[in-house]
Amino acid sequence: MPPRYAQTPGDFLTLAQLRGMSGLEFMQALAEGQLPTATIAGLMNYRIDGAEPGRVTVTGAPEFGHTNAFGGVHGGWYGTVLDTCMACAVMTLLPKGQYYTTLEYRVNIIRPVPLGMQVTALGEAQHVGRSTGVARGEVRGTEDGKLYATGATTCLVMGDPA
């Protein structure tokens, strides 16, 4: 099913509804198009493709609107894609009642992604505790398999387990 991008704030679940689902249930519903996803995903031309415990995959392709003043893909595009896959990997390990926000993330761009080239980003949770979650990620060319960027994140875990 194609992704559904939120059109208004009312398209999102309320916090109470979100807390009624496990993180994995929520992420799988986004990946399967059952729930609308963040508008930034549409703006940045990527989608959440898969979610399993501790892992989230995102695919996308940068477009001209994602370039910097030199015509290359802006670092913010890499950061947005990596932040999504890494932080969402943390979310997959949270029980009902908990959710997260990104505290910080780091991006290392290895080589430029050509405009229009599809990439796959994989986020993998390394630790999820009662107050923080840590994950790493990588962006690879979907067809060539080359490594284009890596990242790491720390997330703040909020709420109380149900």
mmCIF file of N, CA, C and O in Angstrom, residues 12-85:
data_model
loop_
_atom_site.group_PDB
_atom_site.id
_atom_site.type_symbol
_atom_site.label_atom_id
_atom_site.label_comp_id
_atom_site.label_asym_id
_atom_site.label_seq_id
_atom_site.Cartn_x
_atom_site.Cartn_y
_atom_site.Cartn_z
ATOM 1 N N PHE A 12 -3.139 12.982 12.392
ATOM 2 C CA PHE A 12 -2.285 12.187 13.277
ATOM 3 C C PHE A 12 -3.077 11.592 14.429
ATOM 4 O O PHE A 12 -4.110 12.130 14.833
ATOM 5 N N LEU A 13 -2.589 10.497 14.969
ATOM 6 C CA LEU A 13 -3.172 9.928 16.171
ATOM 7 C C LEU A 13 -3.003 10.918 17.322
ATOM 8 O O LEU A 13 -2.033 11.674 17.359
ATOM 9 N N THR A 14 -3.928 10.877 18.265
ATOM 10 C CA THR A 14 -3.728 11.642 19.490
ATOM 11 C C THR A 14 -2.663 10.924 20.312
ATOM 12 O O THR A 14 -2.363 9.737 20.072
ATOM 13 N N LEU A 15 -2.102 11.617 21.289
ATOM 14 C CA LEU A 15 -1.106 10.993 22.146
ATOM 15 C C LEU A 15 -1.710 9.784 22.865
ATOM 16 O O LEU A 15 -1.059 8.746 23.004
ATOM 17 N N ALA A 16 -2.949 9.889 23.298
ATOM 18 C CA ALA A 16 -3.604 8.763 23.969
ATOM 19 C C ALA A 16 -3.724 7.564 23.021
ATOM 20 O O ALA A 16 -3.501 6.418 23.430
ATOM 21 N N GLN A 17 -4.082 7.809 21.764
ATOM 22 C CA GLN A 17 -4.179 6.708 20.791
ATOM 23 C C GLN A 17 -2.807 6.085 20.540
ATOM 24 O O GLN A 17 -2.672 4.862 20.471
ATOM 25 N N LEU A 18 -1.787 6.937 20.383
ATOM 26 C CA LEU A 18 -0.427 6.453 20.163
ATOM 27 C C LEU A 18 0.024 5.587 21.330
ATOM 28 O O LEU A 18 0.591 4.509 21.137
ATOM 29 N N ARG A 19 -0.251 6.033 22.543
ATOM 30 C CA ARG A 19 0.182 5.296 23.731
ATOM 31 C C ARG A 19 -0.583 3.993 23.916
ATOM 32 O O ARG A 19 -0.182 3.140 24.688
ATOM 33 N N GLY A 20 -1.667 3.801 23.174
ATOM 34 C CA GLY A 20 -2.430 2.565 23.223
ATOM 35 C C GLY A 20 -1.880 1.475 22.306
ATOM 36 O O GLY A 20 -2.427 0.377 22.250
ATOM 37 N N MET A 21 -0.823 1.801 21.586
ATOM 38 C CA MET A 21 -0.193 0.846 20.671
ATOM 39 C C MET A 21 1.247 0.626 21.113
ATOM 40 O O MET A 21 1.873 1.529 21.662
ATOM 41 N N SER A 22 1.788 -0.540 20.827
ATOM 42 C CA SER A 22 3.230 -0.709 21.019
ATOM 43 C C SER A 22 3.939 0.069 19.917
ATOM 44 O O SER A 22 3.343 0.384 18.869
ATOM 45 N N GLY A 23 5.196 0.369 20.133
ATOM 46 C CA GLY A 23 5.968 1.056 19.102
ATOM 47 C C GLY A 23 6.039 0.264 17.815
ATOM 48 O O GLY A 23 5.969 0.824 16.720
ATOM 49 N N LEU A 24 6.158 -1.044 17.922
ATOM 50 C CA LEU A 24 6.214 -1.886 16.729
ATOM 51 C C LEU A 24 4.892 -1.847 15.977
ATOM 52 O O LEU A 24 4.875 -1.722 14.746
ATOM 53 N N GLU A 25 3.774 -1.923 16.694
ATOM 54 C CA GLU A 25 2.464 -1.843 16.037
ATOM 55 C C GLU A 25 2.317 -0.517 15.295
ATOM 56 O O GLU A 25 1.841 -0.481 14.152
ATOM 57 N N PHE A 26 2.730 0.565 15.931
ATOM 58 C CA PHE A 26 2.638 1.890 15.322
ATOM 59 C C PHE A 26 3.497 1.971 14.062
ATOM 60 O O PHE A 26 3.035 2.397 13.004
ATOM 61 N N MET A 27 4.754 1.536 14.164
ATOM 62 C CA MET A 27 5.657 1.634 13.015
ATOM 63 C C MET A 27 5.203 0.737 11.870
ATOM 64 O O MET A 27 5.309 1.116 10.705
ATOM 65 N N GLN A 28 4.687 -0.449 12.176
ATOM 66 C CA GLN A 28 4.202 -1.320 11.108
ATOM 67 C C GLN A 28 2.975 -0.721 10.428
ATOM 68 O O GLN A 28 2.824 -0.824 9.212
ATOM 69 N N ALA A 29 2.116 -0.067 11.195
ATOM 70 C CA ALA A 29 0.935 0.593 10.605
ATOM 71 C C ALA A 29 1.363 1.724 9.672
ATOM 72 O O ALA A 29 0.758 1.924 8.612
ATOM 73 N N LEU A 30 2.419 2.464 10.038
ATOM 74 C CA LEU A 30 2.933 3.512 9.146
ATOM 75 C C LEU A 30 3.506 2.894 7.876
ATOM 76 O O LEU A 30 3.212 3.352 6.766
ATOM 77 N N ALA A 31 4.325 1.864 8.039
ATOM 78 C CA ALA A 31 4.973 1.227 6.882
ATOM 79 C C ALA A 31 3.951 0.617 5.927
ATOM 80 O O ALA A 31 4.157 0.617 4.713
ATOM 81 N N GLU A 32 2.846 0.122 6.473
ATOM 82 C CA GLU A 32 1.820 -0.517 5.644
ATOM 83 C C GLU A 32 0.796 0.470 5.109
ATOM 84 O O GLU A 32 -0.136 0.078 4.401
ATOM 85 N N GLY A 33 0.947 1.764 5.426
ATOM 86 C CA GLY A 33 0.023 2.780 4.924
ATOM 87 C C GLY A 33 -1.311 2.808 5.635
ATOM 88 O O GLY A 33 -2.250 3.449 5.171
ATOM 89 N N GLN A 34 -1.419 2.129 6.780
ATOM 90 C CA GLN A 34 -2.671 2.128 7.538
ATOM 91 C C GLN A 34 -2.864 3.422 8.324
ATOM 92 O O GLN A 34 -3.995 3.769 8.658
ATOM 93 N N LEU A 35 -1.768 4.100 8.638
ATOM 94 C CA LEU A 35 -1.807 5.387 9.334
ATOM 95 C C LEU A 35 -1.059 6.408 8.497
ATOM 96 O O LEU A 35 -0.070 6.070 7.834
ATOM 97 N N PRO A 36 -1.486 7.669 8.536
ATOM 98 C CA PRO A 36 -0.743 8.688 7.806
ATOM 99 C C PRO A 36 0.597 8.977 8.471
ATOM 100 O O PRO A 36 0.705 8.969 9.694
ATOM 101 N N THR A 37 1.588 9.189 7.651
ATOM 102 C CA THR A 37 2.936 9.458 8.141
ATOM 103 C C THR A 37 3.240 10.950 8.063
ATOM 104 O O THR A 37 2.460 11.733 7.532
ATOM 105 N N ALA A 38 4.376 11.320 8.579
ATOM 106 C CA ALA A 38 4.768 12.729 8.664
ATOM 107 C C ALA A 38 4.850 13.382 7.284
ATOM 108 O O ALA A 38 5.319 12.776 6.318
ATOM 109 N N THR A 39 4.405 14.620 7.216
ATOM 110 C CA THR A 39 4.436 15.350 5.948
ATOM 111 C C THR A 39 5.852 15.541 5.438
ATOM 112 O O THR A 39 6.061 15.614 4.224
ATOM 113 N N ILE A 40 6.838 15.593 6.327
ATOM 114 C CA ILE A 40 8.220 15.786 5.879
ATOM 115 C C ILE A 40 8.670 14.635 4.986
ATOM 116 O O ILE A 40 9.494 14.831 4.100
ATOM 117 N N ALA A 41 8.112 13.443 5.186
ATOM 118 C CA ALA A 41 8.480 12.317 4.333
ATOM 119 C C ALA A 41 8.076 12.589 2.882
ATOM 120 O O ALA A 41 8.822 12.272 1.954
ATOM 121 N N GLY A 42 6.917 13.184 2.684
ATOM 122 C CA GLY A 42 6.497 13.546 1.333
ATOM 123 C C GLY A 42 7.353 14.666 0.763
ATOM 124 O O GLY A 42 7.749 14.625 -0.406
ATOM 125 N N LEU A 43 7.659 15.659 1.593
ATOM 126 C CA LEU A 43 8.484 16.784 1.142
ATOM 127 C C LEU A 43 9.891 16.337 0.761
ATOM 128 O O LEU A 43 10.496 16.860 -0.171
ATOM 129 N N MET A 44 10.423 15.364 1.491
ATOM 130 C CA MET A 44 11.787 14.895 1.252
ATOM 131 C C MET A 44 11.849 13.663 0.342
ATOM 132 O O MET A 44 12.915 13.129 0.090
ATOM 133 N N ASN A 45 10.679 13.209 -0.130
ATOM 134 C CA ASN A 45 10.591 12.099 -1.089
ATOM 135 C C ASN A 45 11.177 10.792 -0.551
ATOM 136 O O ASN A 45 12.033 10.177 -1.174
ATOM 137 N N TYR A 46 10.681 10.389 0.610
ATOM 138 C CA TYR A 46 11.053 9.082 1.129
ATOM 139 C C TYR A 46 9.844 8.466 1.819
ATOM 140 O O TYR A 46 8.863 9.138 2.091
ATOM 141 N N ARG A 47 9.951 7.181 2.100
ATOM 142 C CA ARG A 47 8.873 6.471 2.784
ATOM 143 C C ARG A 47 9.448 5.404 3.694
ATOM 144 O O ARG A 47 10.519 4.862 3.425
ATOM 145 N N ILE A 48 8.713 5.102 4.750
ATOM 146 C CA ILE A 48 9.062 3.995 5.627
ATOM 147 C C ILE A 48 8.552 2.728 4.946
ATOM 148 O O ILE A 48 7.372 2.612 4.651
ATOM 149 N N ASP A 49 9.466 1.813 4.684
ATOM 150 C CA ASP A 49 9.108 0.593 3.955
ATOM 151 C C ASP A 49 8.884 -0.617 4.834
ATOM 152 O O ASP A 49 8.127 -1.502 4.468
ATOM 153 N N GLY A 50 9.584 -0.684 5.932
ATOM 154 C CA GLY A 50 9.460 -1.876 6.758
ATOM 155 C C GLY A 50 9.838 -1.601 8.190
ATOM 156 O O GLY A 50 10.652 -0.721 8.471
ATOM 157 N N ALA A 51 9.223 -2.352 9.087
ATOM 158 C CA ALA A 51 9.518 -2.233 10.511
ATOM 159 C C ALA A 51 9.429 -3.609 11.146
ATOM 160 O O ALA A 51 8.439 -4.322 10.965
ATOM 161 N N GLU A 52 10.472 -3.972 11.837
ATOM 162 C CA GLU A 52 10.498 -5.191 12.631
ATOM 163 C C GLU A 52 11.205 -4.828 13.936
ATOM 164 O O GLU A 52 11.757 -3.737 14.042
ATOM 165 N N PRO A 53 11.170 -5.695 14.924
ATOM 166 C CA PRO A 53 11.774 -5.316 16.201
ATOM 167 C C PRO A 53 13.236 -4.860 16.053
ATOM 168 O O PRO A 53 14.090 -5.608 15.575
ATOM 169 N N GLY A 54 13.480 -3.604 16.402
ATOM 170 C CA GLY A 54 14.827 -3.052 16.372
ATOM 171 C C GLY A 54 15.337 -2.600 15.025
ATOM 172 O O GLY A 54 16.471 -2.125 14.924
ATOM 173 N N ARG A 55 14.520 -2.686 13.968
ATOM 174 C CA ARG A 55 14.980 -2.331 12.613
ATOM 175 C C ARG A 55 13.870 -1.640 11.830
ATOM 176 O O ARG A 55 12.737 -2.099 11.826
ATOM 177 N N VAL A 56 14.258 -0.563 11.148
ATOM 178 C CA VAL A 56 13.326 0.129 10.250
ATOM 179 C C VAL A 56 14.062 0.450 8.962
ATOM 180 O O VAL A 56 15.221 0.902 8.979
ATOM 181 N N THR A 57 13.397 0.209 7.821
ATOM 182 C CA THR A 57 13.961 0.571 6.526
ATOM 183 C C THR A 57 13.139 1.696 5.902
ATOM 184 O O THR A 57 11.922 1.752 6.039
ATOM 185 N N VAL A 58 13.871 2.570 5.236
ATOM 186 C CA VAL A 58 13.303 3.734 4.554
ATOM 187 C C VAL A 58 13.894 3.744 3.153
ATOM 188 O O VAL A 58 15.091 3.478 2.979
ATOM 189 N N THR A 59 13.079 4.036 2.135
ATOM 190 C CA THR A 59 13.608 4.220 0.788
ATOM 191 C C THR A 59 13.228 5.602 0.296
ATOM 192 O O THR A 59 12.210 6.168 0.706
ATOM 193 N N GLY A 60 14.056 6.145 -0.560
ATOM 194 C CA GLY A 60 13.770 7.455 -1.119
ATOM 195 C C GLY A 60 14.807 7.847 -2.144
ATOM 196 O O GLY A 60 15.798 7.133 -2.361
ATOM 197 N N ALA A 61 14.572 8.987 -2.760
ATOM 198 C CA ALA A 61 15.488 9.514 -3.766
ATOM 199 C C ALA A 61 15.482 11.033 -3.670
ATOM 200 O O ALA A 61 14.413 11.654 -3.715
ATOM 201 N N PRO A 62 16.654 11.649 -3.538
ATOM 202 C CA PRO A 62 16.691 13.106 -3.491
ATOM 203 C C PRO A 62 16.340 13.705 -4.849
ATOM 204 O O PRO A 62 16.655 13.133 -5.892
ATOM 205 N N GLU A 63 15.668 14.845 -4.799
ATOM 206 C CA GLU A 63 15.273 15.559 -6.009
ATOM 207 C C GLU A 63 15.933 16.934 -6.031
ATOM 208 O O GLU A 63 16.573 17.346 -5.066
ATOM 209 N N PHE A 64 15.727 17.668 -7.119
ATOM 210 C CA PHE A 64 16.342 18.992 -7.255
ATOM 211 C C PHE A 64 16.007 19.901 -6.074
ATOM 212 O O PHE A 64 16.847 20.655 -5.599
ATOM 213 N N GLY A 65 14.801 19.815 -5.560
ATOM 214 C CA GLY A 65 14.396 20.642 -4.429
ATOM 215 C C GLY A 65 15.135 20.339 -3.143
ATOM 216 O O GLY A 65 14.974 21.056 -2.146
ATOM 217 N N HIS A 66 15.957 19.309 -3.124
ATOM 218 C CA HIS A 66 16.724 18.922 -1.938
ATOM 219 C C HIS A 66 18.202 19.287 -2.075
ATOM 220 O O HIS A 66 19.031 18.790 -1.316
ATOM 221 N N THR A 67 18.533 20.150 -3.027
ATOM 222 C CA THR A 67 19.938 20.491 -3.268
ATOM 223 C C THR A 67 20.382 21.708 -2.470
ATOM 224 O O THR A 67 19.581 22.533 -2.050
ATOM 225 N N ASN A 68 21.689 21.795 -2.303
ATOM 226 C CA ASN A 68 22.301 22.971 -1.679
ATOM 227 C C ASN A 68 22.681 23.975 -2.770
ATOM 228 O O ASN A 68 22.386 23.754 -3.962
ATOM 229 N N ALA A 69 23.331 25.058 -2.388
ATOM 230 C CA ALA A 69 23.687 26.117 -3.344
ATOM 231 C C ALA A 69 24.714 25.667 -4.380
ATOM 232 O O ALA A 69 24.930 26.359 -5.366
ATOM 233 N N PHE A 70 25.329 24.508 -4.163
ATOM 234 C CA PHE A 70 26.308 23.987 -5.122
ATOM 235 C C PHE A 70 25.703 22.943 -6.053
ATOM 236 O O PHE A 70 26.384 22.369 -6.876
ATOM 237 N N GLY A 71 24.399 22.650 -5.861
ATOM 238 C CA GLY A 71 23.724 21.682 -6.714
ATOM 239 C C GLY A 71 23.799 20.253 -6.220
ATOM 240 O O GLY A 71 23.250 19.355 -6.858
ATOM 241 N N GLY A 72 24.470 20.030 -5.099
ATOM 242 C CA GLY A 72 24.531 18.681 -4.516
ATOM 243 C C GLY A 72 23.381 18.471 -3.534
ATOM 244 O O GLY A 72 22.698 19.418 -3.136
ATOM 245 N N VAL A 73 23.177 17.241 -3.142
ATOM 246 C CA VAL A 73 22.124 16.931 -2.167
ATOM 247 C C VAL A 73 22.505 17.562 -0.825
ATOM 248 O O VAL A 73 23.602 17.351 -0.317
ATOM 249 N N HIS A 74 21.593 18.330 -0.283
ATOM 250 C CA HIS A 74 21.822 19.026 0.986
ATOM 251 C C HIS A 74 21.987 18.006 2.110
ATOM 252 O O HIS A 74 21.297 16.979 2.140
ATOM 253 N N GLY A 75 22.885 18.289 3.045
ATOM 254 C CA GLY A 75 23.104 17.395 4.180
ATOM 255 C C GLY A 75 21.848 17.153 4.996
ATOM 256 O O GLY A 75 21.705 16.108 5.636
ATOM 257 N N GLY A 76 20.925 18.116 4.979
ATOM 258 C CA GLY A 76 19.672 17.946 5.706
ATOM 259 C C GLY A 76 18.827 16.805 5.166
ATOM 260 O O GLY A 76 18.050 16.197 5.904
ATOM 261 N N TRP A 77 18.974 16.501 3.870
ATOM 262 C CA TRP A 77 18.229 15.368 3.318
ATOM 263 C C TRP A 77 18.749 14.065 3.922
ATOM 264 O O TRP A 77 17.965 13.242 4.388
ATOM 265 N N TYR A 78 20.071 13.903 3.937
ATOM 266 C CA TYR A 78 20.656 12.710 4.546
ATOM 267 C C TYR A 78 20.240 12.621 6.015
ATOM 268 O O TYR A 78 19.874 11.560 6.507
ATOM 269 N N GLY A 79 20.312 13.753 6.724
ATOM 270 C CA GLY A 79 19.968 13.780 8.137
ATOM 271 C C GLY A 79 18.528 13.397 8.394
ATOM 272 O O GLY A 79 18.229 12.655 9.340
ATOM 273 N N THR A 80 17.620 13.887 7.565
ATOM 274 C CA THR A 80 16.201 13.577 7.749
ATOM 275 C C THR A 80 15.928 12.093 7.537
ATOM 276 O O THR A 80 15.216 11.460 8.315
ATOM 277 N N VAL A 81 16.501 11.532 6.491
ATOM 278 C CA VAL A 81 16.301 10.110 6.204
ATOM 279 C C VAL A 81 16.904 9.251 7.322
ATOM 280 O O VAL A 81 16.272 8.302 7.801
ATOM 281 N N LEU A 82 18.125 9.600 7.746
ATOM 282 C CA LEU A 82 18.757 8.821 8.816
ATOM 283 C C LEU A 82 18.039 8.988 10.148
ATOM 284 O O LEU A 82 17.845 8.021 10.883
ATOM 285 N N ASP A 83 17.631 10.210 10.481
ATOM 286 C CA ASP A 83 16.902 10.430 11.731
ATOM 287 C C ASP A 83 15.645 9.572 11.746
ATOM 288 O O ASP A 83 15.308 8.962 12.767
ATOM 289 N N THR A 84 14.968 9.498 10.626
ATOM 290 C CA THR A 84 13.745 8.702 10.552
ATOM 291 C C THR A 84 14.019 7.230 10.796
ATOM 292 O O THR A 84 13.402 6.605 11.664
ATOM 293 N N CYS A 85 14.934 6.634 10.053
ATOM 294 C CA CYS A 85 15.131 5.184 10.192
ATOM 295 C C CYS A 85 15.720 4.828 11.550
ATOM 296 O O CYS A 85 15.336 3.815 12.148
#
